[in-house]
Amino acid sequence: MTLAANIRIGLGHDTHRLVPGGPLRLGGVEIPFDRHLDGHSDADVLLHAITDALLGAVGAGDIGELFPNTAEENRGRDSTDFIVEANNVVTQRGFEIVNLDCIVFAEQPKLSGVKLRIASHIARLLNLSGDRVNVKAKTGEGLGTIGTMQVIEAQAIVLLAKRELIS
Ligand code: MG
């Protein structure tokens, strides 16, 4: 088999508005904060970016196609469902995650104290060892929609390999 048939890369990005009232949910972890993210589902911006990275890597479209934000069944839905389902698609197509790297762009709250907990929670959701998932946090330096706390954004990039290549 060619290398191209054995490895894949996927990229995801998402943005959600911050609105009053906590707690904040990021990567499936509840973080004490006086604002939360607004959206049709639970608006977990990090899980949405990861879901899109996984789907993109196997050419399976995007989160909006699988889980439309017009569908009543997705209202308030736990985004854990999305990432688990995207991982199922990856598995069904014979691939496994090599590693996943993420960035959360948030002016506040400071995520340095929770990013390891978020990474290990995501690793558990994806049945991965903790060293395969990395979560980084950046602020907006007080500028733009991130820096003025109008939004939180997230990016994710994932590398997949055919299952038989990973030992
Ligand atoms: Mg989203």
mmCIF file of C-alpha atoms and ligand atoms in Angstrom:
data_model
loop_
_atom_site.group_PDB
_atom_site.id
_atom_site.type_symbol
_atom_site.label_atom_id
_atom_site.label_comp_id
_atom_site.label_asym_id
_atom_site.label_seq_id
_atom_site.Cartn_x
_atom_site.Cartn_y
_atom_site.Cartn_z
ATOM 1 C CA MET A 1 0.000 0.000 0.000
ATOM 2 C CA THR A 2 1.153 3.528 -0.632
ATOM 3 C CA LEU A 3 1.911 5.908 2.205
ATOM 4 C CA ALA A 4 -0.989 8.098 1.092
ATOM 5 C CA ALA A 5 -3.404 5.225 1.660
ATOM 6 C CA ASN A 6 -2.048 4.611 5.145
ATOM 7 C CA ILE A 7 -1.916 8.022 6.792
ATOM 8 C CA ARG A 8 -4.369 10.899 6.882
ATOM 9 C CA ILE A 9 -4.438 14.351 8.420
ATOM 10 C CA GLY A 10 -7.506 16.352 9.461
ATOM 11 C CA LEU A 11 -8.084 19.941 10.564
ATOM 12 C CA GLY A 12 -10.950 21.412 12.561
ATOM 13 C CA HIS A 13 -11.909 24.908 13.673
ATOM 14 C CA ASP A 14 -14.909 26.259 15.550
ATOM 15 C CA THR A 15 -16.213 29.451 17.133
ATOM 16 C CA HIS A 16 -18.981 29.977 19.695
ATOM 17 C CA ARG A 17 -20.281 33.131 21.373
ATOM 18 C CA LEU A 18 -19.779 33.657 25.099
ATOM 19 C CA VAL A 19 -22.964 34.589 26.943
ATOM 20 C CA PRO A 20 -23.693 35.303 30.626
ATOM 21 C CA GLY A 21 -24.025 32.457 33.126
ATOM 22 C CA GLY A 22 -21.732 29.560 33.929
ATOM 23 C CA PRO A 23 -20.326 27.024 34.037
ATOM 24 C CA LEU A 24 -18.208 26.884 30.909
ATOM 25 C CA ARG A 25 -17.953 23.538 29.147
ATOM 26 C CA LEU A 26 -14.747 22.859 27.219
ATOM 27 C CA GLY A 27 -13.584 19.494 25.948
ATOM 28 C CA GLY A 28 -16.345 17.808 27.930
ATOM 29 C CA VAL A 29 -15.088 19.308 31.203
ATOM 30 C CA GLU A 30 -17.106 21.800 33.251
ATOM 31 C CA ILE A 31 -15.030 24.798 34.286
ATOM 32 C CA PRO A 32 -16.234 27.307 36.880
ATOM 33 C CA PHE A 33 -16.768 30.623 35.034
ATOM 34 C CA ASP A 34 -19.468 33.301 34.876
ATOM 35 C CA ARG A 35 -20.121 32.793 31.144
ATOM 36 C CA HIS A 36 -20.879 29.841 28.914
ATOM 37 C CA LEU A 37 -20.861 29.179 25.179
ATOM 38 C CA ASP A 38 -24.040 29.626 23.177
ATOM 39 C CA GLY A 39 -25.149 27.206 20.459
ATOM 40 C CA HIS A 40 -27.744 24.717 19.311
ATOM 41 C CA SER A 41 -26.018 21.802 21.056
ATOM 42 C CA ASP A 42 -24.056 22.193 24.291
ATOM 43 C CA ALA A 43 -21.722 24.440 22.201
ATOM 44 C CA ASP A 44 -18.538 22.671 23.283
ATOM 45 C CA VAL A 45 -16.265 24.483 20.863
ATOM 46 C CA LEU A 46 -13.272 22.201 21.447
ATOM 47 C CA LEU A 47 -15.182 18.946 20.919
ATOM 48 C CA HIS A 48 -16.692 20.422 17.750
ATOM 49 C CA ALA A 49 -13.254 21.299 16.327
ATOM 50 C CA ILE A 50 -11.981 17.801 17.123
ATOM 51 C CA THR A 51 -15.076 16.208 15.561
ATOM 52 C CA ASP A 52 -14.458 18.155 12.340
ATOM 53 C CA ALA A 53 -10.761 17.195 12.317
ATOM 54 C CA LEU A 54 -11.664 13.502 12.645
ATOM 55 C CA LEU A 55 -14.333 13.645 9.937
ATOM 56 C CA GLY A 56 -12.073 15.659 7.644
ATOM 57 C CA ALA A 57 -9.213 13.211 7.961
ATOM 58 C CA VAL A 58 -11.301 10.379 6.515
ATOM 59 C CA GLY A 59 -13.121 12.558 3.983
ATOM 60 C CA ALA A 60 -16.428 12.157 5.809
ATOM 61 C CA GLY A 61 -17.628 15.758 5.514
ATOM 62 C CA ASP A 62 -18.225 17.901 8.577
ATOM 63 C CA ILE A 63 -20.109 18.103 11.855
ATOM 64 C CA GLY A 64 -22.951 20.124 10.313
ATOM 65 C CA GLU A 65 -23.714 17.353 7.828
ATOM 66 C CA LEU A 66 -23.732 14.617 10.470
ATOM 67 C CA PHE A 67 -25.432 16.606 13.214
ATOM 68 C CA PRO A 68 -27.428 19.498 11.670
ATOM 69 C CA ASN A 69 -28.055 22.485 13.956
ATOM 70 C CA THR A 70 -31.582 22.579 12.565
ATOM 71 C CA ALA A 71 -32.408 19.136 13.989
ATOM 72 C CA GLU A 72 -34.454 19.103 17.170
ATOM 73 C CA GLU A 73 -32.644 15.953 18.357
ATOM 74 C CA ASN A 74 -29.390 17.939 18.503
ATOM 75 C CA ARG A 75 -30.780 20.749 20.661
ATOM 76 C CA GLY A 76 -28.751 20.969 23.869
ATOM 77 C CA ARG A 77 -27.037 17.732 22.901
ATOM 78 C CA ASP A 78 -23.903 16.584 24.707
ATOM 79 C CA SER A 79 -21.075 17.059 22.197
ATOM 80 C CA THR A 80 -19.469 13.918 23.588
ATOM 81 C CA ASP A 81 -21.907 12.137 21.230
ATOM 82 C CA PHE A 82 -20.398 13.961 18.230
ATOM 83 C CA ILE A 83 -16.762 13.151 18.965
ATOM 84 C CA VAL A 84 -17.540 9.516 19.797
ATOM 85 C CA GLU A 85 -19.556 9.121 16.587
ATOM 86 C CA ALA A 86 -16.781 10.755 14.511
ATOM 87 C CA ASN A 87 -14.274 8.367 16.105
ATOM 88 C CA ASN A 88 -16.579 5.479 15.164
ATOM 89 C CA VAL A 89 -16.474 6.651 11.530
ATOM 90 C CA VAL A 90 -12.660 6.728 11.711
ATOM 91 C CA THR A 91 -12.609 3.185 13.123
ATOM 92 C CA GLN A 92 -15.128 1.886 10.574
ATOM 93 C CA ARG A 93 -12.857 3.132 7.788
ATOM 94 C CA GLY A 94 -9.927 1.199 9.245
ATOM 95 C CA PHE A 95 -8.050 4.112 10.759
ATOM 96 C CA GLU A 96 -6.795 4.913 14.248
ATOM 97 C CA ILE A 97 -5.657 8.189 15.782
ATOM 98 C CA VAL A 98 -1.874 8.594 15.983
ATOM 99 C CA ASN A 99 -2.068 11.919 17.790
ATOM 100 C CA LEU A 100 -4.351 14.888 18.282
ATOM 101 C CA ASP A 101 -3.202 18.445 18.959
ATOM 102 C CA CYS A 102 -5.573 21.272 19.887
ATOM 103 C CA ILE A 103 -5.593 24.969 20.692
ATOM 104 C CA VAL A 104 -8.288 26.774 22.674
ATOM 105 C CA PHE A 105 -8.352 30.543 22.106
ATOM 106 C CA ALA A 106 -9.855 32.137 25.216
ATOM 107 C CA GLU A 107 -9.038 35.397 26.965
ATOM 108 C CA GLN A 108 -10.592 34.033 30.155
ATOM 109 C CA PRO A 109 -10.771 31.817 32.072
ATOM 110 C CA LYS A 110 -7.102 30.979 32.299
ATOM 111 C CA LEU A 111 -6.877 27.359 31.192
ATOM 112 C CA SER A 112 -3.360 26.514 32.358
ATOM 113 C CA GLY A 113 -4.764 24.754 35.426
ATOM 114 C CA VAL A 114 -7.299 22.637 33.526
ATOM 115 C CA LYS A 115 -5.824 21.890 30.110
ATOM 116 C CA LEU A 116 -4.211 18.642 31.280
ATOM 117 C CA ARG A 117 -7.526 17.503 32.740
ATOM 118 C CA ILE A 118 -9.269 18.389 29.473
ATOM 119 C CA ALA A 119 -6.647 16.490 27.438
ATOM 120 C CA SER A 120 -6.941 13.370 29.562
ATOM 121 C CA HIS A 121 -10.759 13.512 29.384
ATOM 122 C CA ILE A 122 -10.609 13.723 25.576
ATOM 123 C CA ALA A 123 -8.090 10.858 25.483
ATOM 124 C CA ARG A 124 -10.541 8.743 27.495
ATOM 125 C CA LEU A 125 -13.425 9.608 25.137
ATOM 126 C CA LEU A 126 -11.290 8.473 22.190
ATOM 127 C CA ASN A 127 -9.814 5.392 23.924
ATOM 128 C CA LEU A 128 -6.300 6.807 23.572
ATOM 129 C CA SER A 129 -3.350 6.905 25.916
ATOM 130 C CA GLY A 130 -2.889 10.365 27.398
ATOM 131 C CA ASP A 131 0.329 11.069 25.519
ATOM 132 C CA ARG A 132 -1.536 11.096 22.186
ATOM 133 C CA VAL A 133 -3.689 14.124 23.048
ATOM 134 C CA ASN A 134 -2.361 17.626 23.634
ATOM 135 C CA VAL A 135 -4.373 20.734 24.516
ATOM 136 C CA LYS A 136 -2.844 24.198 24.369
ATOM 137 C CA ALA A 137 -4.393 27.511 25.392
ATOM 138 C CA LYS A 138 -3.869 30.973 23.921
ATOM 139 C CA THR A 139 -5.377 34.348 24.766
ATOM 140 C CA GLY A 140 -6.324 37.054 22.272
ATOM 141 C CA GLU A 141 -4.005 39.608 23.899
ATOM 142 C CA GLY A 142 -7.059 41.757 24.612
ATOM 143 C CA LEU A 143 -7.757 42.195 20.904
ATOM 144 C CA GLY A 144 -10.543 41.143 18.577
ATOM 145 C CA THR A 145 -13.528 38.962 19.408
ATOM 146 C CA ILE A 146 -11.386 36.525 21.411
ATOM 147 C CA GLY A 147 -9.537 39.176 23.382
ATOM 148 C CA THR A 148 -12.732 41.028 24.277
ATOM 149 C CA MET A 149 -14.382 37.776 25.418
ATOM 150 C CA GLN A 150 -17.130 37.793 22.798
ATOM 151 C CA VAL A 151 -16.138 34.323 21.637
ATOM 152 C CA ILE A 152 -14.008 31.298 22.342
ATOM 153 C CA GLU A 153 -12.459 29.530 19.373
ATOM 154 C CA ALA A 154 -10.755 26.170 19.030
ATOM 155 C CA GLN A 155 -8.568 24.445 16.486
ATOM 156 C CA ALA A 156 -7.665 20.782 16.241
ATOM 157 C CA ILE A 157 -5.382 18.776 14.026
ATOM 158 C CA VAL A 158 -5.309 14.999 13.946
ATOM 159 C CA LEU A 159 -3.070 12.399 12.336
ATOM 160 C CA LEU A 160 -4.560 9.003 11.516
ATOM 161 C CA ALA A 161 -2.923 5.793 10.390
ATOM 162 C CA LYS A 162 -4.313 2.494 9.183
ATOM 163 C CA ARG A 163 -4.947 0.371 12.262
ATOM 164 C CA GLU A 164 -2.530 -2.388 11.274
ATOM 165 C CA LEU A 165 0.348 0.138 11.257
ATOM 166 C CA ILE A 166 -0.101 1.089 14.927
ATOM 167 C CA SER A 167 1.225 -1.278 17.542
HETATM 168 MG MG MG B 1 -19.833 24.405 16.943
#
